[in-house]
Every structure is written in C-alpha cells, then in structure tokens.
Amino acid sequence: MHKGNALENQDREAVGPYHAPTGTLVGLSSIYFLLFLSQAIWRATLHTNAVENFGLDGGEVGLLFSLYYLPGVFCFLIGLAATRLQLYRLVALSCALLSTGFIIAGLSGGFAVLATATLMVAVGFTVFYATANAICLISGQEQTVAVSLGRMKSLGPLSGLCAAITIVAVFSPGLILEIVDTIDIGASLREQTTALILFSRQPDLDPAKLRVLLLVLAAALVLAAGLFAGMPRLRGKSGTYGQLRVVRLLAPYYVLNFLAGCRSAIFQAFALFVMIRDFQLPIHATAVLVFAGNVCNFIGYRCIGHALVYLRHKTVVVGLYALVMLNFLGFWYLLTRSGWARESVLITLCGLFLLDSLLFGMSVVTDSFLRTTGQYSNYVGDIGTGMTFFYFAAVLMSLLGSALWDTLGYHAFLLGSLVCLLAMITGQSLQSRTTARPAM
C-alpha cells in the first residue's frame, strides 16, 4: 500500500499540478465563504448561547473555547487523512462535521452536547482550511496561484462582516430599522454616534431563532458540499494529496508559521486591551474598529497575493514584517515616549491597529511558497503541519500573555518587534526550486 502511494506521488510530481476548471475554484470559493460565515456566526453566538440559553458557568465556557482551539494543535494529522481520501471528499467531510455539530447544538442542550458540537465544528473547520488551501495551490498557474490564494483567503474577513449583519438581521431586525432611521445625509455627529451605539449593541439570542439559523446553515453546507462533489474532480480519481512529514526543506515555512502565531497572539492580546483599559475606547468605537479591521483584512489578503506575482517570497516576507515591526515599535513609542495628548495617541493607535489588519495576510506568502517547492503530493500535510506550529505558538503566547504583561507592561510590544525581526531573518532563507516570473 505504501509503495502504491509512493508511485502515485511520483506520478503527480512528474506531471505537475492539476489546472482545475474555473468552475471548481468558484465552487471552492463559494464553500469557503459559506463555511467561514457559518463558523463566524457560531463563534459570535457561542458564549452568549452557552451562558444565557444553556446556563453554563465561566469554567464550562472556558473549557468550550479550549476545545475549539484544540484541533489546531493536531493539524499535522490531516496529512494522514489526505493519504486515504481525495481532496473533494475531505471538503465534503468538513461540511458534514460542521453540519452535524450545528444540528446537535440546535436540537439538544447541556454542556456535554454543546462540547461535542463545538469539537465537531472545530475539527471540520480545521480540516477544511488545510484542504481548501491545498486545492487552491494545485489548481492554478504558478504565476497566479498567489493571487487566487489571496482572493480566496480574503473571503474569510468578508464572511465575518456578513456574519455580524446576519446576526443583527435575524435576532434584532428592529435594530436595523432604528439605525436606518437614525442615519441620514445631514445627520449630526450626535445622531451618528447614536447609530454607532445601536449597531454595537448585542442583540438578545432567541433560542428558537438560533436553532432555526443553525439548522439552515447545516442544510446549506450539506447542499454546497454535494454540489462541489458533483463538479469536475481533481486529476486522478484515486489519487490523494497528503502525507505526514517534517522535512528540512520546509524548515523556514515551519518557523515562519510559528512566529506568525506569536505575532498574532501578542498583538491580539495587548492592542485592543490597551485601547479599552487605558484609553477607555467606547464599545461602539470598538465595534467600528473591528469592522474596519475586517475590511482591511479583505484588502490586505488580495494586495499581498498580487505582490507575489512580481516579487519573490522572501522579499515580501521581509517587507511585510518590517512594516509590522515598525507597527509594534509605534505602539511602544506612543505608549511610553510620545508625550502626545490622550486623544491623539488613541487616534494614532487605532490607525496602527488598522495597519496591522492590512498586513495580517502572511499566510498567503507562506502557503503559496509551498507551490515553489514542487512537492505537489504533500500540500495538505505540509499546510496541516504549518498550522500546528501556528496554533502551538498562539496557545503558548496566550498562556504567557498575562505573565508577560505583568512583567513587561507596555514593553511587551518590543517583544513583538523581536518576533518580527526573527521572521525577517528566517524569510531570507526561503529558497524555491522554481523561479517565479512576473505575469505578462
């Protein structure tokens, strides 16, 4: 059996990647958006649903969120699953896991049931993310694969925006009418502020409406998976694209994923925390800032993908992390040395927050780098292993976060700059077997 898989892998590497019909990538992008939308709605409603509708206490809610992040640490095992299943079947399996989780949560109650549903949703989402990226990598021309990857990944933040609108529309439709009535072309600053407060208000989660919403999402995922499975399949009906391996060639890829997890955890733990605790950023302003951050994420993913058409991966890595390092230094300087007025500091910090959101799509660079290695048969396993390094670093830094803040205070942002410097050094070692050429 292992010999047969090895021969299949050699055949794929000799022929090269499969160039999928446009419809396949469109179908994949549609499922990507739908699955991210479903996951965003699930995440946004999980805490309130667990506390208000199921009566769970703080410890049980904390355990639920721990379960949600647990599959990420074991992403490397996705490579083993991909040696037995075709990629389109992994997509269908992911949708089935999410659908089952939604159905279980929608039809039953209690901690055990909600924990099972949470774990199924988390596993399904993790498997899908690695598989979708692998399909995108093997399905296009080398010169444009980063653009395709950036476009697909940009649907993640877009789905987050749509999830927020969906939650308000389903659970508090009257709130939308209030917002519309409040806003007009000649609205005063006070009226605009009132509209922002209305928009940021958390709607009450009606258990019956949430149950229906989860069941609708489950049905939509099953339907989407069925339609995708009926599209033209990847080359080699019995072929697979997975393997569990850790190789020296991909050492920079693993390290960059680990450092990306550190960077993400440090910034997310401290940036908004500082603005809310020390500068009393109001809740409606926080909602608008997060909303604008998602828009910047959407733009950033696409811009980074286009940059990789003309620039080498190591050039983009160094450039992006140089900007992120300056961003961390900017936070540190404003909070410790600037001497500016509080209002000016807060406005500038918000600008730096949006800049970080614009530069957040580093995974477009690292994942598209795999295409340059020529190892077409191992994408799912390689991406899964990279995700393991990312999640491990994020969990580690999150656990150390409070201790770091108590010890370093505002100087914790300098630690983020150090992480960026290490990433810039690591990025210099990115070497490809093929030379990327600018698209004509």
Coordinates of C-alpha atoms in Angstrom, one line a residue:
M1 CA 0.0 0.0 0.0
H2 CA 2.8 2.4 0.9
K3 CA 4.6 1.5 -2.3
G4 CA 1.5 2.3 -4.3
N5 CA 1.1 5.7 -2.7
A6 CA 4.7 6.5 -3.3
L7 CA 4.3 5.7 -7.0
E8 CA 1.2 7.9 -7.2
N9 CA 3.1 10.7 -5.6
Q10 CA 6.0 10.3 -8.1
D11 CA 3.5 10.4 -11.0
R12 CA 2.0 13.6 -9.7
E13 CA 5.3 15.2 -9.2
A14 CA 6.4 14.3 -12.7
V15 CA 3.3 15.7 -14.3
G16 CA 2.9 18.7 -12.1
P17 CA -0.1 20.3 -10.6
Y18 CA -3.6 20.0 -11.9
H19 CA -5.1 23.0 -13.5
A20 CA -8.7 22.9 -12.4
P21 CA -11.6 24.3 -14.4
T22 CA -12.6 27.8 -13.3
G23 CA -15.9 26.4 -12.0
T24 CA -14.0 24.3 -9.5
L25 CA -12.3 27.3 -7.9
V26 CA -15.5 29.3 -8.0
G27 CA -17.3 26.4 -6.2
L28 CA -14.5 26.1 -3.7
S29 CA -14.6 29.8 -3.0
S30 CA -18.4 29.6 -2.5
I31 CA -18.0 26.9 0.1
Y32 CA -15.1 28.8 1.7
F33 CA -17.3 31.8 2.2
L34 CA -20.2 29.8 3.4
L35 CA -18.2 27.7 5.8
F36 CA -16.4 30.8 7.2
L37 CA -19.7 32.6 7.5
S38 CA -21.2 29.6 9.4
Q39 CA -18.1 29.4 11.7
A40 CA -18.2 33.2 12.4
I41 CA -21.9 33.0 13.4
W42 CA -21.2 30.0 15.6
R43 CA -18.2 31.7 17.3
A44 CA -20.1 35.0 17.8
T45 CA -23.1 33.3 19.4
L46 CA -21.4 30.5 21.3
H47 CA -20.6 32.5 24.5
T48 CA -24.0 34.1 24.9
N49 CA -25.8 30.9 23.9
A50 CA -23.8 28.9 26.4
V51 CA -24.4 31.3 29.3
E52 CA -27.9 32.6 28.7
N53 CA -29.6 29.6 27.0
F54 CA -27.8 26.7 28.4
G55 CA -26.9 28.2 31.8
L56 CA -23.2 27.2 31.7
D57 CA -20.8 28.8 34.2
G58 CA -17.5 30.5 33.5
G59 CA -15.4 27.4 33.8
E60 CA -17.5 25.4 31.4
V61 CA -17.5 28.3 28.9
G62 CA -13.7 28.4 29.2
L63 CA -13.5 24.7 28.5
L64 CA -15.7 25.1 25.4
F65 CA -13.3 27.7 23.9
S66 CA -10.3 25.5 24.8
L67 CA -12.0 22.6 22.9
Y68 CA -12.4 25.0 19.9
Y69 CA -8.7 25.6 19.7
L70 CA -7.6 22.0 20.4
P71 CA -7.9 20.6 16.8
G72 CA -5.4 23.3 15.6
V73 CA -2.6 21.7 17.7
F74 CA -3.2 18.4 15.9
C75 CA -3.4 19.8 12.3
F76 CA -0.4 17.8 11.3
L77 CA -2.6 14.6 11.4
I78 CA -4.6 16.0 8.4
G79 CA -1.8 14.7 6.2
L80 CA -2.6 11.2 7.3
A81 CA -6.3 11.6 6.4
A82 CA -5.3 13.0 3.0
T83 CA -3.4 9.9 2.1
R84 CA -6.6 7.9 2.2
L85 CA -9.2 10.4 0.9
Q86 CA -9.5 12.5 -2.2
L87 CA -9.5 16.3 -1.6
Y88 CA -13.0 16.8 -2.6
R89 CA -14.1 14.1 -0.1
L90 CA -12.2 15.9 2.6
V91 CA -14.2 19.1 1.7
A92 CA -17.4 17.1 1.9
L93 CA -16.3 15.5 5.3
S94 CA -15.6 19.0 6.7
C95 CA -19.0 20.3 5.7
A96 CA -20.6 17.1 7.2
L97 CA -18.8 17.7 10.5
L98 CA -19.9 21.3 10.8
S99 CA -23.4 20.4 9.8
T100 CA -23.6 17.6 12.3
G101 CA -22.2 19.9 15.0
F102 CA -24.9 22.6 14.2
I103 CA -27.7 20.0 14.2
I104 CA -26.6 18.6 17.6
A105 CA -26.4 22.0 19.1
G106 CA -29.7 23.0 17.6
L107 CA -31.7 20.0 18.8
S108 CA -30.3 19.4 22.2
G109 CA -28.9 21.3 25.3
G110 CA -26.4 20.8 28.1
F111 CA -22.7 21.1 28.4
A112 CA -21.8 17.6 27.1
V113 CA -23.9 18.2 23.9
L114 CA -22.5 21.7 23.3
A115 CA -18.9 20.5 23.9
T116 CA -19.4 17.7 21.4
A117 CA -20.9 20.1 18.9
T118 CA -18.0 22.6 19.5
L119 CA -15.4 19.9 18.9
M120 CA -17.0 18.7 15.7
V121 CA -17.3 22.3 14.3
A122 CA -13.7 23.0 15.2
V123 CA -12.4 19.7 13.6
G124 CA -14.5 20.3 10.5
F125 CA -13.3 23.9 10.1
T126 CA -9.6 22.9 10.6
V127 CA -9.7 20.1 8.1
F128 CA -11.5 22.3 5.5
Y129 CA -9.0 25.2 5.9
A130 CA -6.0 23.0 5.1
T131 CA -7.8 21.2 2.3
A132 CA -9.1 24.3 0.6
N133 CA -5.6 25.9 0.6
A134 CA -4.2 22.7 -0.9
I135 CA -6.8 22.6 -3.6
C136 CA -6.1 26.2 -4.5
L137 CA -2.4 25.6 -4.6
I138 CA -2.6 22.7 -7.0
S139 CA -5.3 24.2 -9.2
G140 CA -3.7 27.1 -11.0
Q141 CA -0.8 28.5 -12.9
E142 CA 2.3 29.1 -10.8
Q143 CA 2.5 32.8 -11.7
T144 CA -1.1 33.5 -10.5
V145 CA -1.6 30.9 -7.7
A146 CA -0.8 33.5 -5.0
V147 CA -3.4 35.8 -6.5
S148 CA -6.0 33.0 -6.3
L149 CA -5.0 32.2 -2.8
G150 CA -5.2 35.8 -1.7
R151 CA -8.7 36.2 -3.2
M152 CA -9.9 33.0 -1.5
K153 CA -8.5 33.9 1.9
S154 CA -10.0 37.4 1.6
L155 CA -13.4 35.8 1.8
G156 CA -12.7 35.0 5.4
P157 CA -12.9 38.6 6.7
L158 CA -15.7 39.3 4.3
S159 CA -17.7 36.5 5.8
G160 CA -17.1 38.0 9.2
L161 CA -18.7 41.2 8.2
C162 CA -21.7 39.3 6.7
A163 CA -22.0 37.3 9.9
A164 CA -22.3 40.4 12.0
I165 CA -25.1 41.7 9.7
T166 CA -26.8 38.3 9.7
I167 CA -26.9 38.1 13.5
V168 CA -28.4 41.6 13.8
A169 CA -30.9 40.9 11.0
V170 CA -32.1 37.6 12.5
F171 CA -32.1 38.4 16.2
S172 CA -32.9 42.1 16.2
P173 CA -34.4 43.2 12.9
G174 CA -35.9 46.2 14.5
L175 CA -32.4 47.4 15.4
I176 CA -31.6 47.8 11.7
L177 CA -34.7 50.0 11.2
E178 CA -33.6 52.1 14.1
I179 CA -30.2 52.5 12.6
V180 CA -31.6 53.4 9.2
D181 CA -34.0 55.9 10.8
T182 CA -31.1 57.5 12.7
I183 CA -28.8 58.0 9.8
D184 CA -29.4 60.5 7.0
I185 CA -27.2 62.6 4.8
G186 CA -27.5 65.6 7.1
A187 CA -27.2 63.7 10.3
S188 CA -25.4 65.5 13.2
L189 CA -22.5 64.0 15.0
R190 CA -24.7 63.1 17.9
E191 CA -27.1 61.2 15.6
Q192 CA -24.2 59.3 14.0
T193 CA -22.9 58.4 17.4
T194 CA -26.3 57.1 18.4
A195 CA -26.4 55.0 15.3
L196 CA -23.0 53.5 16.2
I197 CA -24.2 52.7 19.7
L198 CA -27.3 51.0 18.3
F199 CA -25.2 48.9 15.8
S200 CA -22.7 47.8 18.5
R201 CA -25.5 46.7 20.9
Q202 CA -25.5 42.9 21.5
P203 CA -28.9 41.6 20.4
D204 CA -30.7 39.0 22.6
L205 CA -30.3 35.5 21.3
D206 CA -33.7 33.9 21.0
P207 CA -33.1 30.1 21.4
A208 CA -35.8 29.2 18.8
K209 CA -34.3 31.6 16.2
L210 CA -30.8 30.4 16.9
R211 CA -31.9 26.7 16.5
V212 CA -33.5 27.5 13.1
L213 CA -30.4 29.5 12.0
L214 CA -28.1 26.6 12.9
L215 CA -30.3 24.1 11.0
V216 CA -30.4 26.4 8.0
L217 CA -26.6 26.7 8.0
A218 CA -26.3 22.9 8.3
A219 CA -28.6 22.3 5.3
A220 CA -26.7 24.9 3.3
L221 CA -23.4 23.3 4.0
V222 CA -24.7 19.8 3.0
L223 CA -26.1 21.2 -0.2
A224 CA -22.9 23.1 -1.1
A225 CA -20.8 20.0 -0.4
G226 CA -23.0 17.9 -2.7
L227 CA -22.8 20.4 -5.5
F228 CA -19.0 20.7 -5.2
A229 CA -18.6 16.9 -5.2
G230 CA -20.5 16.9 -8.5
M231 CA -18.1 19.3 -10.2
P232 CA -15.1 18.1 -12.3
R233 CA -12.8 16.4 -9.8
L234 CA -9.1 16.8 -9.3
R235 CA -6.9 14.8 -11.6
G236 CA -6.5 11.2 -10.7
K237 CA -9.8 9.9 -9.3
S238 CA -8.0 7.5 -7.0
G239 CA -5.2 10.0 -6.2
T240 CA -4.6 11.7 -2.9
Y241 CA -2.6 14.7 -1.9
G242 CA -1.4 14.1 1.6
Q243 CA 1.5 12.9 3.6
L244 CA 2.7 13.3 7.2
R245 CA 6.2 14.6 7.1
V246 CA 8.6 17.2 8.5
V247 CA 11.5 17.9 6.2
R248 CA 14.5 20.3 6.2
L249 CA 13.4 22.0 3.0
L250 CA 10.4 23.4 4.8
A251 CA 12.1 24.5 8.0
P252 CA 11.7 28.2 7.1
Y253 CA 8.0 27.5 6.5
Y254 CA 7.5 25.9 9.9
V255 CA 9.5 28.7 11.7
L256 CA 7.5 31.4 9.9
N257 CA 4.2 29.8 10.9
F258 CA 5.4 29.6 14.5
L259 CA 6.5 33.2 14.5
A260 CA 3.2 34.3 12.8
G261 CA 1.4 32.6 15.7
C262 CA 3.5 34.5 18.2
R263 CA 2.9 37.8 16.4
S264 CA -0.8 37.2 16.2
A265 CA -1.2 36.3 19.9
I266 CA 0.9 39.2 21.1
F267 CA -0.9 41.8 19.1
Q268 CA -4.4 40.5 19.7
A269 CA -3.8 40.1 23.4
F270 CA -2.4 43.6 24.0
A271 CA -3.5 46.1 21.3
L272 CA -7.3 46.3 22.0
F273 CA -6.7 45.6 25.7
V274 CA -4.6 48.8 26.0
M275 CA -7.0 50.9 24.0
I276 CA -10.0 49.8 26.0
R277 CA -8.4 49.7 29.5
D278 CA -6.1 52.7 29.4
F279 CA -7.9 55.0 26.9
Q280 CA -11.5 53.9 27.6
L281 CA -12.2 53.2 23.9
P282 CA -16.1 53.1 23.9
I283 CA -17.9 49.9 22.9
H284 CA -19.4 51.4 19.7
A285 CA -15.9 52.7 18.7
T286 CA -14.5 49.2 19.3
A287 CA -17.2 47.6 17.1
V288 CA -16.4 50.1 14.3
L289 CA -12.7 49.5 14.7
V290 CA -13.1 45.7 14.4
F291 CA -15.5 46.2 11.5
A292 CA -12.9 48.4 9.7
G293 CA -10.2 45.8 10.6
N294 CA -12.1 43.2 8.7
V295 CA -12.3 45.5 5.7
C296 CA -8.5 46.0 5.9
N297 CA -8.0 42.2 6.1
F298 CA -10.0 41.7 3.0
I299 CA -8.0 44.3 1.1
G300 CA -4.7 43.1 2.5
Y301 CA -5.1 39.5 1.5
R302 CA -5.7 40.5 -2.1
C303 CA -2.9 43.0 -2.2
I304 CA -0.4 40.5 -0.8
G305 CA -1.4 38.0 -3.4
H306 CA -0.9 40.4 -6.2
A307 CA 2.5 41.5 -4.8
L308 CA 3.7 37.9 -5.0
V309 CA 3.2 38.0 -8.8
Y310 CA 6.0 40.5 -9.1
L311 CA 8.2 39.9 -6.0
R312 CA 9.9 36.9 -4.6
H313 CA 8.5 35.3 -1.4
K314 CA 11.4 36.3 0.8
T315 CA 11.2 39.9 -0.4
V316 CA 7.5 40.1 0.5
V317 CA 8.1 38.4 3.9
V318 CA 10.9 40.8 4.8
G319 CA 8.9 43.8 3.6
L320 CA 5.7 42.8 5.5
Y321 CA 7.5 42.0 8.7
A322 CA 9.5 45.2 8.5
L323 CA 6.2 47.2 8.5
V324 CA 4.7 45.0 11.3
M325 CA 7.9 45.6 13.3
L326 CA 7.5 49.4 12.9
N327 CA 3.9 49.0 13.9
F328 CA 4.9 47.3 17.2
L329 CA 7.5 50.0 17.8
G330 CA 4.9 52.6 17.1
F331 CA 2.7 51.2 19.8
W332 CA 5.6 51.1 22.2
Y333 CA 6.7 54.7 21.4
L334 CA 3.2 56.2 21.6
L335 CA 2.6 54.5 25.0
T336 CA 5.9 55.2 26.6
R337 CA 7.7 58.2 25.0
S338 CA 5.5 60.3 22.8
G339 CA 4.1 62.8 25.3
W340 CA 1.1 63.4 23.0
A341 CA -2.4 64.2 24.1
R342 CA -4.5 61.2 25.0
E343 CA -6.9 61.8 22.1
S344 CA -4.0 62.0 19.6
V345 CA -2.4 58.8 21.0
L346 CA -5.7 56.9 20.8
I347 CA -6.4 58.0 17.2
T348 CA -2.9 57.0 16.2
L349 CA -3.2 53.7 17.9
C350 CA -6.4 53.0 16.0
G351 CA -4.6 53.8 12.8
L352 CA -1.8 51.3 13.7
F353 CA -4.4 48.7 14.6
L354 CA -5.9 49.0 11.0
L355 CA -2.4 48.9 9.5
D356 CA -1.8 45.6 11.3
S357 CA -5.1 44.3 10.0
L358 CA -3.9 45.3 6.5
L359 CA -0.7 43.3 6.9
F360 CA -2.3 40.2 8.5
G361 CA -2.3 38.0 5.4
M362 CA 1.1 36.5 5.9
S363 CA -0.3 33.0 5.3
V364 CA -0.8 33.9 1.6
V365 CA 3.0 34.2 1.4
T366 CA 3.9 31.1 3.4
D367 CA 1.2 28.8 1.8
S368 CA 2.0 29.9 -1.7
F369 CA 5.7 29.2 -1.1
L370 CA 4.8 25.5 -0.9
R371 CA 3.9 25.7 -4.6
T372 CA 7.5 26.7 -5.5
T373 CA 8.9 23.6 -3.8
G374 CA 7.5 21.3 -6.5
Q375 CA 6.2 18.9 -3.8
Y376 CA 2.7 18.7 -5.2
S377 CA 1.7 15.5 -3.4
N378 CA 2.2 16.8 0.1
Y379 CA 0.4 20.1 0.3
V380 CA -2.4 19.0 2.7
G381 CA 0.1 17.5 5.2
D382 CA 2.5 20.4 4.9
I383 CA -0.2 23.0 5.4
G384 CA -1.5 21.0 8.4
T385 CA 1.9 20.8 9.9
G386 CA 2.4 24.6 9.5
M387 CA -1.0 25.2 11.1
T388 CA 0.2 23.1 14.1
F389 CA 3.2 25.3 14.6
F390 CA 1.0 28.4 14.3
Y391 CA -1.6 27.2 16.8
F392 CA 1.0 25.9 19.2
A393 CA 2.7 29.3 19.2
A394 CA -0.6 31.2 19.6
V395 CA -1.7 29.0 22.5
L396 CA 1.8 29.3 24.2
M397 CA 1.9 33.1 23.9
S398 CA -1.7 33.4 25.1
L399 CA -0.9 31.4 28.2
L400 CA 2.2 33.5 28.8
G401 CA 0.3 36.8 27.9
S402 CA -0.7 37.8 31.4
A403 CA 2.7 37.0 32.9
L404 CA 4.4 39.0 30.1
W405 CA 2.1 41.9 30.7
D406 CA 2.7 41.9 34.4
T407 CA 6.4 41.8 33.9
L408 CA 7.0 44.0 30.8
G409 CA 3.9 46.3 30.7
Y410 CA 4.0 48.4 27.5
H411 CA 7.4 47.0 26.7
A412 CA 5.7 43.8 25.7
F413 CA 5.3 45.4 22.3
L414 CA 9.0 45.3 21.9
L415 CA 8.8 41.5 22.2
G416 CA 6.5 41.7 19.1
S417 CA 9.2 43.6 17.3
L418 CA 11.7 41.0 18.2
V419 CA 9.4 38.3 16.7
C420 CA 9.2 40.3 13.5
L421 CA 13.0 40.7 13.4
L422 CA 13.4 36.9 13.7
A423 CA 10.8 36.4 10.9
M424 CA 12.7 38.8 8.6
I425 CA 15.9 36.8 9.2
T426 CA 14.1 33.5 8.6
G427 CA 12.4 34.8 5.5
Q428 CA 15.8 35.4 3.9
S429 CA 16.3 31.6 3.8
L430 CA 13.2 30.9 1.7
Q431 CA 14.5 29.1 -1.3
S432 CA 12.4 27.7 -4.2
R433 CA 13.1 25.0 -6.8
T434 CA 11.3 27.0 -9.4
T435 CA 11.7 30.7 -10.3
A436 CA 8.6 32.8 -10.1
R437 CA 8.2 35.0 -13.2
P438 CA 6.1 38.2 -13.4
A439 CA 2.9 37.7 -15.2
M440 CA 2.8 39.4 -18.6

